[in-house]
Amino acid sequence: LSTKNFDHEKFKWTTDLNFSLNRNKVTDLGSTTQSLDFAGIYERDAAVRVVTGMPLGSFYGYVFTGVNPATGAAQYADTNGNGVTGSADPGDRTFIGSAQPKFIYGMTNNLTYGNWNLNIFFQGVQGSQLFNATRIDLEGMFDSKNQSTAVLDRWTTPGQITNIPKALRSSSENSLTSSRFVEDASYLRLKTATLSYSFGQSVLEKLRMSKITLFATGYNLLTFTKYSGLDPEVNVSSANGPNMGVDFGTYPQSRSILFGVNVGF
């Protein structure tokens, strides 16, 4: 959708809007395969499962229900109803989220005043989730790795109310692949902004040139999101692969500014 907001001799302003939906599901894995697991995590189950009838990027694991205030142990829902509680039951693993967004949108504003031009592009994703596997290492208290400051709020005393289980040396029981690490990854990002100045005809004639434009472009300047990781727009692997939607120490997209000049002879 394109709109022409102002169209005067010196000032012009146009807006381009886009909106898209994507829906998919696995239709066939072959006669000998029931499921495929991806995004394996050390000493824990894989975070992504591919099965017939479900979309790609479906997270699979335990449903985290909190921390037992008496023992400090992580609690997981008894989804299969067999009555096994108090420890993780592999039969309770289920689908716990999806990397597939509900919709994707964008907006470009182009403003021109005299010889100046400003182009601003906002990009948004709504309803997507990320499995923050980085937190498993930084909050797991499982081995000798350095931990984040979040573990300062871990359970230490009977009766304590917290959402960080107690430390368990050499046991991943309190940091299994679960909904605890599935986060809302919706975001709105100022993806690019370009400010430029084009010299007028009188200057160009003196320099015997057809065009001189100075510009500065900024990338990833602002991001609005509830995601606790460094960047909601990342994947440990290809964004289109079966293990999409997993953030495991993934390097974030950088904020950068580019200066340049376009000339024509």
mmCIF file of C-alpha atoms in Angstrom:
data_model
loop_
_atom_site.group_PDB
_atom_site.id
_atom_site.type_symbol
_atom_site.label_atom_id
_atom_site.label_comp_id
_atom_site.label_asym_id
_atom_site.label_seq_id
_atom_site.Cartn_x
_atom_site.Cartn_y
_atom_site.Cartn_z
ATOM 1 C CA LEU A 1 0.000 0.000 0.000
ATOM 2 C CA SER A 2 1.472 3.358 -1.044
ATOM 3 C CA THR A 3 0.224 6.779 0.007
ATOM 4 C CA LYS A 4 1.137 10.287 -1.093
ATOM 5 C CA ASN A 5 0.784 12.354 2.079
ATOM 6 C CA PHE A 6 2.125 15.703 0.837
ATOM 7 C CA ASP A 7 3.046 16.767 -2.680
ATOM 8 C CA HIS A 8 4.115 20.398 -2.698
ATOM 9 C CA GLU A 9 6.831 22.121 -4.671
ATOM 10 C CA LYS A 10 9.405 22.074 -1.865
ATOM 11 C CA PHE A 11 8.099 19.371 0.460
ATOM 12 C CA LYS A 12 7.036 15.859 -0.528
ATOM 13 C CA TRP A 13 6.164 12.922 1.731
ATOM 14 C CA THR A 14 5.228 9.400 0.663
ATOM 15 C CA THR A 15 4.613 6.242 2.694
ATOM 16 C CA ASP A 16 4.843 2.595 1.650
ATOM 17 C CA LEU A 17 3.230 -0.072 3.853
ATOM 18 C CA ASN A 18 3.567 -3.848 3.565
ATOM 19 C CA PHE A 19 1.969 -6.721 5.456
ATOM 20 C CA SER A 20 2.474 -10.449 4.966
ATOM 21 C CA LEU A 21 1.378 -13.773 6.432
ATOM 22 C CA ASN A 22 3.063 -17.156 6.181
ATOM 23 C CA ARG A 23 1.464 -20.447 7.167
ATOM 24 C CA ASN A 24 3.063 -23.851 6.726
ATOM 25 C CA LYS A 25 2.908 -27.393 8.012
ATOM 26 C CA VAL A 26 4.824 -30.592 7.431
ATOM 27 C CA THR A 27 2.796 -32.966 5.269
ATOM 28 C CA ASP A 28 5.009 -36.060 5.033
ATOM 29 C CA LEU A 29 8.180 -37.424 6.650
ATOM 30 C CA GLY A 30 8.119 -40.773 4.912
ATOM 31 C CA SER A 31 6.771 -44.100 6.057
ATOM 32 C CA THR A 32 9.670 -44.940 8.407
ATOM 33 C CA THR A 33 10.034 -41.634 10.297
ATOM 34 C CA GLN A 34 7.698 -40.386 13.014
ATOM 35 C CA SER A 35 9.647 -37.276 13.964
ATOM 36 C CA LEU A 36 12.938 -35.447 13.483
ATOM 37 C CA ASP A 37 14.730 -33.557 16.256
ATOM 38 C CA PHE A 38 16.951 -30.512 15.742
ATOM 39 C CA ALA A 39 18.828 -27.943 17.851
ATOM 40 C CA GLY A 40 20.329 -30.404 20.309
ATOM 41 C CA ILE A 41 21.597 -28.914 23.560
ATOM 42 C CA TYR A 42 24.371 -30.478 25.660
ATOM 43 C CA GLU A 43 23.040 -32.915 28.293
ATOM 44 C CA ARG A 44 19.471 -31.981 27.370
ATOM 45 C CA ASP A 45 16.876 -32.849 24.750
ATOM 46 C CA ALA A 46 16.657 -31.141 21.366
ATOM 47 C CA ALA A 47 14.631 -27.926 21.320
ATOM 48 C CA VAL A 48 12.914 -28.368 17.931
ATOM 49 C CA ARG A 49 10.824 -31.282 16.694
ATOM 50 C CA VAL A 50 9.488 -31.798 13.178
ATOM 51 C CA VAL A 51 6.348 -33.940 12.890
ATOM 52 C CA THR A 52 3.600 -34.309 10.343
ATOM 53 C CA GLY A 53 0.842 -31.743 10.763
ATOM 54 C CA MET A 54 2.940 -29.180 12.655
ATOM 55 C CA PRO A 55 4.749 -26.126 11.246
ATOM 56 C CA LEU A 56 8.523 -25.932 10.953
ATOM 57 C CA GLY A 57 10.189 -24.265 13.917
ATOM 58 C CA SER A 58 7.992 -25.963 16.544
ATOM 59 C CA PHE A 59 9.631 -26.072 19.982
ATOM 60 C CA TYR A 60 9.370 -29.312 21.951
ATOM 61 C CA GLY A 61 10.055 -29.886 25.626
ATOM 62 C CA TYR A 62 8.673 -29.754 29.146
ATOM 63 C CA VAL A 63 6.106 -27.246 30.384
ATOM 64 C CA PHE A 64 7.850 -25.336 33.177
ATOM 65 C CA THR A 65 5.430 -24.532 36.013
ATOM 66 C CA GLY A 66 7.790 -22.835 38.450
ATOM 67 C CA VAL A 67 10.110 -23.621 41.339
ATOM 68 C CA ASN A 68 9.123 -25.750 44.316
ATOM 69 C CA PRO A 69 9.483 -23.328 47.265
ATOM 70 C CA ALA A 70 10.276 -26.173 49.660
ATOM 71 C CA THR A 71 13.037 -27.893 47.680
ATOM 72 C CA GLY A 72 14.143 -25.381 45.036
ATOM 73 C CA ALA A 73 13.607 -27.938 42.280
ATOM 74 C CA ALA A 74 12.225 -26.993 38.878
ATOM 75 C CA GLN A 75 8.655 -28.217 38.394
ATOM 76 C CA TYR A 76 7.247 -29.508 35.114
ATOM 77 C CA ALA A 77 3.622 -30.145 34.174
ATOM 78 C CA ASP A 78 2.317 -33.717 34.130
ATOM 79 C CA THR A 79 0.992 -33.374 30.582
ATOM 80 C CA ASN A 80 0.432 -37.094 29.993
ATOM 81 C CA GLY A 81 -1.528 -37.507 33.225
ATOM 82 C CA ASN A 82 0.346 -40.566 34.491
ATOM 83 C CA GLY A 83 0.780 -39.074 37.957
ATOM 84 C CA VAL A 84 4.581 -38.961 37.842
ATOM 85 C CA THR A 85 5.653 -35.734 39.555
ATOM 86 C CA GLY A 86 8.689 -34.476 41.414
ATOM 87 C CA SER A 87 11.101 -35.211 38.578
ATOM 88 C CA ALA A 88 11.123 -34.795 34.821
ATOM 89 C CA ASP A 89 9.146 -37.513 33.028
ATOM 90 C CA PRO A 90 10.145 -37.816 29.335
ATOM 91 C CA GLY A 91 6.528 -38.674 28.573
ATOM 92 C CA ASP A 92 5.513 -35.147 29.591
ATOM 93 C CA ARG A 93 7.402 -33.494 26.743
ATOM 94 C CA THR A 94 5.086 -31.676 24.356
ATOM 95 C CA PHE A 95 5.018 -28.762 21.915
ATOM 96 C CA ILE A 96 5.770 -25.560 23.812
ATOM 97 C CA GLY A 97 5.963 -22.813 21.190
ATOM 98 C CA SER A 98 6.673 -21.832 17.614
ATOM 99 C CA ALA A 99 9.143 -19.639 15.782
ATOM 100 C CA GLN A 100 6.539 -18.871 13.125
ATOM 101 C CA PRO A 101 5.273 -15.271 13.391
ATOM 102 C CA LYS A 102 1.598 -14.377 13.172
ATOM 103 C CA PHE A 103 2.461 -11.654 10.678
ATOM 104 C CA ILE A 104 5.295 -9.483 9.347
ATOM 105 C CA TYR A 105 4.974 -5.811 8.507
ATOM 106 C CA GLY A 106 6.990 -2.824 7.391
ATOM 107 C CA MET A 107 6.697 0.901 6.779
ATOM 108 C CA THR A 108 8.872 3.188 4.667
ATOM 109 C CA ASN A 109 8.574 6.969 4.868
ATOM 110 C CA ASN A 110 10.293 9.085 2.242
ATOM 111 C CA LEU A 111 10.477 12.838 2.886
ATOM 112 C CA THR A 112 11.991 15.416 0.550
ATOM 113 C CA TYR A 113 12.508 19.097 1.352
ATOM 114 C CA GLY A 114 14.380 21.042 -1.277
ATOM 115 C CA ASN A 115 17.695 19.269 -1.827
ATOM 116 C CA TRP A 116 17.351 17.194 1.343
ATOM 117 C CA ASN A 117 15.898 13.681 1.508
ATOM 118 C CA LEU A 118 15.124 11.437 4.479
ATOM 119 C CA ASN A 119 14.197 7.772 4.008
ATOM 120 C CA ILE A 120 13.131 5.770 7.086
ATOM 121 C CA PHE A 121 12.304 2.046 7.089
ATOM 122 C CA PHE A 122 10.669 0.305 10.067
ATOM 123 C CA GLN A 123 10.452 -3.502 10.111
ATOM 124 C CA GLY A 124 8.209 -5.473 12.460
ATOM 125 C CA VAL A 125 7.474 -9.086 13.369
ATOM 126 C CA GLN A 126 4.508 -10.003 15.565
ATOM 127 C CA GLY A 127 3.762 -13.252 17.386
ATOM 128 C CA SER A 128 7.053 -15.064 16.819
ATOM 129 C CA GLN A 129 8.928 -16.851 19.605
ATOM 130 C CA LEU A 130 12.569 -17.692 20.211
ATOM 131 C CA PHE A 131 14.004 -20.545 22.222
ATOM 132 C CA ASN A 132 16.660 -18.715 24.242
ATOM 133 C CA ALA A 133 19.163 -21.542 24.590
ATOM 134 C CA THR A 134 21.797 -19.018 25.647
ATOM 135 C CA ARG A 135 19.961 -18.731 28.965
ATOM 136 C CA ILE A 136 20.295 -22.481 29.520
ATOM 137 C CA ASP A 137 24.060 -22.042 29.723
ATOM 138 C CA LEU A 138 23.929 -18.717 31.574
ATOM 139 C CA GLU A 139 21.277 -19.743 34.132
ATOM 140 C CA GLY A 140 21.704 -23.532 34.261
ATOM 141 C CA MET A 141 24.306 -23.627 37.091
ATOM 142 C CA PHE A 142 25.179 -27.044 35.686
ATOM 143 C CA ASP A 143 28.933 -26.856 35.175
ATOM 144 C CA SER A 144 31.880 -24.485 35.511
ATOM 145 C CA LYS A 145 30.711 -21.942 32.913
ATOM 146 C CA ASN A 146 30.300 -18.346 34.019
ATOM 147 C CA GLN A 147 26.689 -17.443 34.808
ATOM 148 C CA SER A 148 24.547 -14.355 34.337
ATOM 149 C CA THR A 149 23.434 -12.128 37.202
ATOM 150 C CA ALA A 150 19.990 -13.772 36.958
ATOM 151 C CA VAL A 151 21.259 -16.649 39.123
ATOM 152 C CA LEU A 152 21.654 -14.239 42.044
ATOM 153 C CA ASP A 153 17.884 -14.708 42.436
ATOM 154 C CA ARG A 154 18.129 -18.516 42.526
ATOM 155 C CA TRP A 155 16.443 -20.557 45.248
ATOM 156 C CA THR A 156 18.633 -20.835 48.354
ATOM 157 C CA THR A 157 16.272 -21.114 51.345
ATOM 158 C CA PRO A 158 13.158 -23.274 52.007
ATOM 159 C CA GLY A 159 10.034 -21.183 51.488
ATOM 160 C CA GLN A 160 11.702 -18.780 49.056
ATOM 161 C CA ILE A 161 9.550 -17.724 46.080
ATOM 162 C CA THR A 162 11.561 -17.349 42.876
ATOM 163 C CA ASN A 163 11.522 -18.478 39.256
ATOM 164 C CA ILE A 164 15.206 -19.523 39.248
ATOM 165 C CA PRO A 165 15.745 -23.067 40.607
ATOM 166 C CA LYS A 166 18.571 -24.007 42.955
ATOM 167 C CA ALA A 167 22.041 -24.830 41.658
ATOM 168 C CA LEU A 168 22.625 -28.503 40.852
ATOM 169 C CA ARG A 169 26.228 -29.445 40.219
ATOM 170 C CA SER A 170 26.609 -31.957 37.332
ATOM 171 C CA SER A 171 22.846 -32.283 36.818
ATOM 172 C CA SER A 172 20.727 -30.576 34.161
ATOM 173 C CA GLU A 173 17.431 -31.464 35.887
ATOM 174 C CA ASN A 174 16.725 -27.838 36.805
ATOM 175 C CA SER A 175 17.478 -26.444 33.337
ATOM 176 C CA LEU A 176 15.943 -28.898 30.914
ATOM 177 C CA THR A 177 14.613 -27.930 27.501
ATOM 178 C CA SER A 178 11.321 -26.382 28.572
ATOM 179 C CA SER A 179 8.903 -23.498 28.153
ATOM 180 C CA ARG A 180 10.995 -21.607 30.718
ATOM 181 C CA PHE A 181 13.314 -20.611 27.879
ATOM 182 C CA VAL A 182 10.672 -19.853 25.223
ATOM 183 C CA GLU A 183 10.248 -16.092 24.863
ATOM 184 C CA ASP A 184 8.136 -13.648 22.906
ATOM 185 C CA ALA A 185 10.375 -12.430 20.068
ATOM 186 C CA SER A 186 8.009 -9.858 18.564
ATOM 187 C CA TYR A 187 9.803 -6.656 17.671
ATOM 188 C CA LEU A 188 9.647 -3.344 15.858
ATOM 189 C CA ARG A 189 12.980 -2.159 14.493
ATOM 190 C CA LEU A 190 14.213 0.985 12.814
ATOM 191 C CA LYS A 191 16.026 -1.055 10.191
ATOM 192 C CA THR A 192 17.475 1.725 8.058
ATOM 193 C CA ALA A 193 17.462 5.523 7.978
ATOM 194 C CA THR A 194 19.175 7.524 5.244
ATOM 195 C CA LEU A 195 19.666 11.285 5.211
ATOM 196 C CA SER A 196 21.018 12.725 1.964
ATOM 197 C CA TYR A 197 21.744 16.065 0.325
ATOM 198 C CA SER A 198 21.898 16.538 -3.449
ATOM 199 C CA PHE A 199 23.716 19.565 -4.814
ATOM 200 C CA GLY A 200 21.732 21.876 -7.090
ATOM 201 C CA GLN A 201 22.132 22.382 -10.814
ATOM 202 C CA SER A 202 24.176 25.583 -10.476
ATOM 203 C CA VAL A 203 26.885 23.800 -8.482
ATOM 204 C CA LEU A 204 26.859 20.783 -10.791
ATOM 205 C CA GLU A 205 27.346 22.958 -13.878
ATOM 206 C CA LYS A 206 30.377 24.656 -12.341
ATOM 207 C CA LEU A 207 31.910 21.273 -11.500
ATOM 208 C CA ARG A 208 30.805 19.747 -14.814
ATOM 209 C CA MET A 209 29.077 16.864 -13.080
ATOM 210 C CA SER A 210 25.578 15.453 -13.428
ATOM 211 C CA LYS A 211 25.055 14.454 -9.787
ATOM 212 C CA ILE A 212 26.631 14.850 -6.348
ATOM 213 C CA THR A 213 24.792 13.407 -3.353
ATOM 214 C CA LEU A 214 26.174 13.185 0.173
ATOM 215 C CA PHE A 215 24.490 10.654 2.449
ATOM 216 C CA ALA A 216 24.580 8.950 5.827
ATOM 217 C CA THR A 217 22.777 5.652 6.450
ATOM 218 C CA GLY A 218 22.160 4.058 9.828
ATOM 219 C CA TYR A 219 21.323 0.372 10.280
ATOM 220 C CA ASN A 220 19.476 -1.225 13.235
ATOM 221 C CA LEU A 221 19.309 2.078 15.071
ATOM 222 C CA LEU A 222 16.378 1.286 17.407
ATOM 223 C CA THR A 223 14.675 -1.934 18.488
ATOM 224 C CA PHE A 224 11.508 -2.258 20.569
ATOM 225 C CA THR A 225 11.034 -5.770 21.978
ATOM 226 C CA LYS A 226 10.342 -7.746 25.149
ATOM 227 C CA TYR A 227 12.925 -10.391 24.231
ATOM 228 C CA SER A 228 15.594 -10.697 26.933
ATOM 229 C CA GLY A 229 18.371 -11.744 24.566
ATOM 230 C CA LEU A 230 20.671 -9.497 22.579
ATOM 231 C CA ASP A 231 18.685 -9.569 19.335
ATOM 232 C CA PRO A 232 15.202 -10.923 18.491
ATOM 233 C CA GLU A 233 16.142 -11.146 14.797
ATOM 234 C CA VAL A 234 18.647 -14.018 15.041
ATOM 235 C CA ASN A 235 18.872 -17.769 14.486
ATOM 236 C CA VAL A 236 21.612 -20.189 15.444
ATOM 237 C CA SER A 237 21.197 -21.657 11.966
ATOM 238 C CA SER A 238 19.428 -20.677 8.744
ATOM 239 C CA ALA A 239 16.226 -18.724 9.316
ATOM 240 C CA ASN A 240 14.506 -21.050 6.846
ATOM 241 C CA GLY A 241 15.860 -24.325 8.238
ATOM 242 C CA PRO A 242 14.050 -26.820 10.466
ATOM 243 C CA ASN A 243 15.796 -25.543 13.600
ATOM 244 C CA MET A 244 14.748 -21.953 13.066
ATOM 245 C CA GLY A 245 13.997 -19.811 16.084
ATOM 246 C CA VAL A 246 16.854 -20.935 18.348
ATOM 247 C CA ASP A 247 19.206 -18.364 19.868
ATOM 248 C CA PHE A 248 22.288 -20.150 21.184
ATOM 249 C CA GLY A 249 25.055 -17.597 21.620
ATOM 250 C CA THR A 250 24.157 -16.105 18.252
ATOM 251 C CA TYR A 251 26.013 -12.902 17.392
ATOM 252 C CA PRO A 252 23.529 -10.007 17.221
ATOM 253 C CA GLN A 253 23.130 -7.749 14.217
ATOM 254 C CA SER A 254 25.283 -4.688 14.693
ATOM 255 C CA ARG A 255 24.196 -1.076 14.838
ATOM 256 C CA SER A 256 26.224 0.780 12.226
ATOM 257 C CA ILE A 257 26.402 4.078 10.340
ATOM 258 C CA LEU A 258 27.690 4.442 6.789
ATOM 259 C CA PHE A 259 28.793 7.730 5.213
ATOM 260 C CA GLY A 260 29.199 8.117 1.479
ATOM 261 C CA VAL A 261 28.924 10.166 -1.671
ATOM 262 C CA ASN A 262 27.314 9.366 -5.017
ATOM 263 C CA VAL A 263 28.672 11.193 -8.039
ATOM 264 C CA GLY A 264 27.750 11.195 -11.702
ATOM 265 C CA PHE A 265 29.868 12.547 -14.544
#
